[in-house]
PDB file of C-alpha atoms in Angstrom:
ATOM      1  CA  MET A   1     120.451  79.222-125.949  1.00  0.00           C
ATOM      2  CA  LEU A   2     118.057  81.915-125.356  1.00  0.00           C
ATOM      3  CA  PRO A   3     116.187  80.177-122.782  1.00  0.00           C
ATOM      4  CA  LEU A   4     119.271  79.679-120.423  1.00  0.00           C
ATOM      5  CA  LEU A   5     120.396  83.423-121.062  1.00  0.00           C
ATOM      6  CA  LYS A   6     116.906  84.727-119.909  1.00  0.00           C
ATOM      7  CA  ASP A   7     116.576  82.418-116.910  1.00  0.00           C
ATOM      8  CA  GLY A   8     120.922  83.841-116.425  1.00  0.00           C
ATOM      9  CA  LYS A   9     122.761  80.205-116.408  1.00  0.00           C
ATOM     10  CA  LEU A  10     124.454  81.647-119.412  1.00  0.00           C
ATOM     11  CA  VAL A  11     125.937  85.513-120.163  1.00  0.00           C
ATOM     12  CA  ALA A  12     126.714  86.263-123.772  1.00  0.00           C
ATOM     13  CA  LEU A  13     128.985  88.569-124.734  1.00  0.00           C
ATOM     14  CA  ALA A  14     128.009  89.026-128.364  1.00  0.00           C
ATOM     15  CA  VAL A  15     126.785  87.486-131.099  1.00  0.00           C
ATOM     16  CA  GLY A  16     128.445  86.053-134.642  1.00  0.00           C
ATOM     17  CA  SER A  17     125.726  87.599-136.971  1.00  0.00           C
ATOM     18  CA  THR A  18     127.246  90.490-138.746  1.00  0.00           C
ATOM     19  CA  LYS A  19     124.264  92.816-137.519  1.00  0.00           C
ATOM     20  CA  ARG A  20     122.786  92.524-134.083  1.00  0.00           C
ATOM     21  CA  SER A  21     120.173  90.367-132.723  1.00  0.00           C
ATOM     22  CA  LEU A  22     116.254  90.323-132.591  1.00  0.00           C
ATOM     23  CA  ALA A  23     116.012  88.062-129.867  1.00  0.00           C
ATOM     24  CA  LEU A  24     119.330  90.521-128.049  1.00  0.00           C
ATOM     25  CA  PRO A  25     119.068  94.331-129.350  1.00  0.00           C
ATOM     26  CA  GLU A  26     120.812  95.121-126.474  1.00  0.00           C
ATOM     27  CA  LEU A  27     124.172  92.518-127.718  1.00  0.00           C
ATOM     28  CA  PRO A  28     126.712  94.095-129.835  1.00  0.00           C
ATOM     29  CA  THR A  29     128.517  92.132-132.679  1.00  0.00           C
ATOM     30  CA  THR A  30     131.000  90.745-132.491  1.00  0.00           C
ATOM     31  CA  LEU A  31     133.375  93.085-135.068  1.00  0.00           C
ATOM     32  CA  GLU A  32     131.610  96.192-133.574  1.00  0.00           C
ATOM     33  CA  ALA A  33     133.328  94.753-129.482  1.00  0.00           C
ATOM     34  CA  GLY A  34     136.424  94.794-132.009  1.00  0.00           C
ATOM     35  CA  VAL A  35     137.289  91.508-133.511  1.00  0.00           C
ATOM     36  CA  PRO A  36     137.075  91.870-137.309  1.00  0.00           C
ATOM     37  CA  GLY A  37     136.868  89.299-138.654  1.00  0.00           C
ATOM     38  CA  SER A  38     135.087  87.212-136.656  1.00  0.00           C
ATOM     39  CA  ASP A  39     131.621  87.314-137.887  1.00  0.00           C
ATOM     40  CA  TYR A  40     129.316  84.169-139.138  1.00  0.00           C
ATOM     41  CA  ASN A  41     126.026  83.638-139.578  1.00  0.00           C
ATOM     42  CA  PHE A  42     124.337  80.768-139.256  1.00  0.00           C
ATOM     43  CA  TRP A  43     122.308  79.464-141.841  1.00  0.00           C
ATOM     44  CA  VAL A  44     119.841  76.883-143.140  1.00  0.00           C
ATOM     45  CA  GLY A  45     119.179  76.563-147.496  1.00  0.00           C
ATOM     46  CA  MET A  46     116.955  74.893-149.538  1.00  0.00           C
ATOM     47  CA  PHE A  47     118.452  73.908-152.754  1.00  0.00           C
ATOM     48  CA  ALA A  48     117.391  71.260-156.111  1.00  0.00           C
ATOM     49  CA  PRO A  49     119.210  69.724-157.807  1.00  0.00           C
ATOM     50  CA  ALA A  50     121.574  72.108-160.515  1.00  0.00           C
ATOM     51  CA  LYS A  51     118.893  71.224-163.971  1.00  0.00           C
ATOM     52  CA  THR A  52     115.628  71.913-161.864  1.00  0.00           C
ATOM     53  CA  PRO A  53     112.816  73.779-164.591  1.00  0.00           C
ATOM     54  CA  ARG A  54     113.115  77.368-163.658  1.00  0.00           C
ATOM     55  CA  GLN A  55     109.787  77.320-162.922  1.00  0.00           C
ATOM     56  CA  VAL A  56     110.202  74.921-160.239  1.00  0.00           C
ATOM     57  CA  VAL A  57     112.783  76.750-158.244  1.00  0.00           C
ATOM     58  CA  SER A  58     110.178  80.195-158.715  1.00  0.00           C
ATOM     59  CA  ARG A  59     107.533  78.336-157.423  1.00  0.00           C
ATOM     60  CA  LEU A  60     109.194  76.606-154.386  1.00  0.00           C
ATOM     61  CA  TYR A  61     110.788  79.798-153.848  1.00  0.00           C
ATOM     62  CA  GLN A  62     107.786  82.042-153.850  1.00  0.00           C
ATOM     63  CA  GLU A  63     105.371  79.600-150.964  1.00  0.00           C
ATOM     64  CA  THR A  64     108.938  79.172-148.549  1.00  0.00           C
ATOM     65  CA  ALA A  65     109.005  83.770-148.700  1.00  0.00           C
ATOM     66  CA  LYS A  66     104.890  82.765-148.128  1.00  0.00           C
ATOM     67  CA  ALA A  67     105.358  80.948-145.617  1.00  0.00           C
ATOM     68  CA  LEU A  68     107.931  82.465-143.941  1.00  0.00           C
ATOM     69  CA  ARG A  69     105.635  86.102-144.124  1.00  0.00           C
ATOM     70  CA  ALA A  70     102.814  83.623-142.387  1.00  0.00           C
ATOM     71  CA  THR A  71     102.299  85.350-138.291  1.00  0.00           C
ATOM     72  CA  ASP A  72     102.776  82.424-137.039  1.00  0.00           C
ATOM     73  CA  VAL A  73     106.414  81.584-139.034  1.00  0.00           C
ATOM     74  CA  ARG A  74     107.080  84.677-138.401  1.00  0.00           C
ATOM     75  CA  GLU A  75     106.266  84.359-134.058  1.00  0.00           C
ATOM     76  CA  LYS A  76     107.807  80.713-133.673  1.00  0.00           C
ATOM     77  CA  MET A  77     111.917  81.900-135.204  1.00  0.00           C
ATOM     78  CA  ALA A  78     112.159  84.716-132.632  1.00  0.00           C
ATOM     79  CA  ARG A  79     111.344  82.962-130.476  1.00  0.00           C
ATOM     80  CA  LEU A  80     114.289  80.379-130.985  1.00  0.00           C
ATOM     81  CA  GLY A  81     116.444  83.116-131.772  1.00  0.00           C
ATOM     82  CA  ALA A  82     115.822  82.494-135.959  1.00  0.00           C
ATOM     83  CA  GLU A  83     115.782  85.464-138.395  1.00  0.00           C
ATOM     84  CA  PRO A  84     114.775  84.855-141.724  1.00  0.00           C
ATOM     85  CA  MET A  85     117.010  85.792-144.825  1.00  0.00           C
ATOM     86  CA  ASP A  86     114.315  86.205-147.218  1.00  0.00           C
ATOM     87  CA  TYR A  87     117.062  85.914-150.828  1.00  0.00           C
ATOM     88  CA  ASN A  88     115.485  85.178-153.948  1.00  0.00           C
ATOM     89  CA  PRO A  89     116.989  82.207-155.998  1.00  0.00           C
ATOM     90  CA  GLU A  90     119.540  84.344-157.780  1.00  0.00           C
ATOM     91  CA  GLN A  91     121.127  86.066-154.621  1.00  0.00           C
ATOM     92  CA  PHE A  92     120.866  83.333-152.716  1.00  0.00           C
ATOM     93  CA  ASN A  93     124.031  81.950-155.679  1.00  0.00           C
ATOM     94  CA  ALA A  94     125.194  84.800-155.579  1.00  0.00           C
ATOM     95  CA  TYR A  95     125.007  83.924-151.121  1.00  0.00           C
ATOM     96  CA  ILE A  96     126.401  80.092-151.896  1.00  0.00           C
ATOM     97  CA  ARG A  97     129.690  81.724-153.719  1.00  0.00           C
ATOM     98  CA  ASP A  98     130.786  84.400-150.881  1.00  0.00           C
ATOM     99  CA  GLU A  99     130.465  81.285-148.104  1.00  0.00           C
ATOM    100  CA  ILE A 100     132.262  79.089-150.348  1.00  0.00           C
ATOM    101  CA  ALA A 101     135.078  81.288-150.975  1.00  0.00           C
ATOM    102  CA  ALA A 102     135.004  83.260-147.373  1.00  0.00           C
ATOM    103  CA  ASN A 103     135.517  78.745-145.674  1.00  0.00           C
ATOM    104  CA  ALA A 104     138.059  78.018-148.607  1.00  0.00           C
ATOM    105  CA  ALA A 105     140.218  80.778-147.696  1.00  0.00           C
ATOM    106  CA  LEU A 106     139.742  79.963-143.878  1.00  0.00           C
ATOM    107  CA  VAL A 107     140.280  76.604-144.104  1.00  0.00           C
ATOM    108  CA  LYS A 108     143.631  77.536-145.885  1.00  0.00           C
ATOM    109  CA  ALA A 109     144.327  80.150-143.247  1.00  0.00           C
ATOM    110  CA  ALA A 110     144.041  78.133-140.325  1.00  0.00           C
ATOM    111  CA  GLY A 111     146.307  75.580-142.120  1.00  0.00           C
ATOM    112  CA  ILE A 112     143.707  72.618-142.389  1.00  0.00           C
ATOM    113  CA  LYS A 113     144.373  69.645-144.665  1.00  0.00           C
ATOM    114  CA  LEU A 114     142.424  66.702-146.079  1.00  0.00           C
ATOM    115  CA  GLU A 115     143.080  62.830-145.577  1.00  0.00           C
TER     116      GLU A 115
END
C-alpha cells in the first residue's frame, strides 16, 4: 500500500496497529481516531513442533533476531512498512495466547458459527 499512498492514489485515514507506523508517522492509529477496540496488528511468526528441543528453539530465535538486526533487512522491511517485533520465545508464546483469546472473543461477539 505504501507506493499507492506515496503516489497519492490512495488516502490513508489511520493505521490499525496499536502504535503509529514508522513508515507513516503522521497517521493516527484507529484508537487515536476514536474507534475503541479497533487495533489489529498484522504479524508474521515462526513456529516449530511442540516437542522441538529447547536449544533448537533458542538457536532459531537467536539467528532470526540477528537477521532482523541486519541493516539491509531493516531497510527492506521499512520500505514495505514492516516493523520487526523482537519477541523471545516466551514473549511470543504469550502474544499468541493473547491473540487467540482476542480473536475467539471477536468470533463470539460477531456470532460466527462453524458449518
